[in-house]
Amino acid sequence: MVLTVNDVERFETFRPRLEVVAYRLLGSASEAEDAVQETFLRWQAADVDRIEVPEAWLTKVLTNLCLNQLTSARARRETYVGQWLPEPLLAGDPMLGPADTVEQRESVSYAVLTLLERLSPNERAVYVLREAFDYAHREIAEILDITEAASQQLFHRAKKHVAQGKARTEIDEAEARRIVDEFLAAAVSGRTEPLVRLLTGDAVSIGDGGGKVPARARAVEGTLAVAKFMRGLFKPGKAKRDLVGGTPEMYAASANGEPAVVVVVDGRVIGVMCLEITPEGIAAFRTQVNPDKLERATRLWAATDHGEPLVVPL
């Protein structure tokens, strides 16, 4: 079926919201864009004049496409090299979506997106639609072709799993900058003690290189181990400059609503380190260095003002 200009425009009004939903479901901006484009193809093939509520129809199509993607992604991640982390979105990225409520902000945080990987595809879909977009269980049941009771049960299970992760502490931009400043000062000091004071007793560091950039295959766990790892990671040296293709600059930023360190070489984002903050200190470092997952961040970085770097290792 050939769409009219009006039909295409109707879809485009929903595209930004669909991308926001898809990113939360998939944890990948590039895969989210692909899912939304496939949804458009389904819209193009449908008799759109008979679709009474376009947003509901499109959300159902998109969600089920994402469920299929999540199922196949589970199999792919069994052979993924090293740790798998979501694709980070820098502050200002429209795919982050609404941030009016605590639930909306938490649903897109790097910490929670990582925790969502523990859920089944259906649990993840119910959690995202309910928690981030406030869909009623009746609406979710229609989208997923399940009963309302099943939706409620899935949500209860999902929320319990997510709650088992560390609780986040909401902090404002100034506090986030202070924490990143303090961490970087400790990291480049060459000493372990200042880092130890900033970390929780069960701190963890996870890196995703995707087999394309060196990264630890397993998480680093424990205060002292993480502190030593960070001290080594931020120690300057020619071998590191050769590896990344230049002198890295480090900026305090925000990614997925969390304080972050963005590492840039010649305008190219080569790493995004998200810090999970708790009342006891920094509980987790999740660092994305897989270049495939940093292309969008690099495009946004080039289009925005980010001030002066905090640290330029020699």
Short mmCIF file of C-alpha atoms in Angstrom, two decimals, residues 40 58 71 93 100 103 127-128 132 134 136 145 164 193-194 215-216 223 229 255 275 278 281 284 301:
data_model
loop_
_atom_site.label_atom_id
_atom_site.label_comp_id
_atom_site.label_asym_id
_atom_site.label_seq_id
_atom_site.Cartn_x
_atom_site.Cartn_y
_atom_site.Cartn_z
CA PHE A 40 7.58 2.08 9.69
CA LEU A 58 2.65 1.26 16.47
CA THR A 71 15.34 -13.21 22.21
CA ASP A 93 20.32 12.93 23.39
CA ASP A 100 9.93 14.18 34.64
CA GLU A 103 10.74 6.24 37.50
CA TYR A 127 8.73 -3.20 33.30
CA VAL A 128 9.61 -0.57 30.69
CA ALA A 132 8.82 4.44 32.26
CA ASP A 134 2.89 4.46 32.86
CA ALA A 136 -1.97 0.42 32.44
CA ASP A 145 -1.17 -10.61 23.94
CA GLN A 164 18.05 -6.33 44.04
CA GLU A 193 44.35 5.53 49.20
CA PRO A 194 42.36 8.49 47.80
CA ALA A 215 38.95 -4.60 28.32
CA ARG A 216 38.90 -6.94 31.29
CA THR A 223 37.38 -1.76 47.07
CA PHE A 229 42.67 -1.05 38.69
CA ALA A 255 25.37 9.74 30.46
CA LEU A 275 29.60 6.14 37.86
CA THR A 278 25.22 5.53 46.51
CA GLY A 281 30.26 6.14 47.85
CA ALA A 284 30.17 0.81 40.30
CA TRP A 301 29.73 15.33 21.20
#
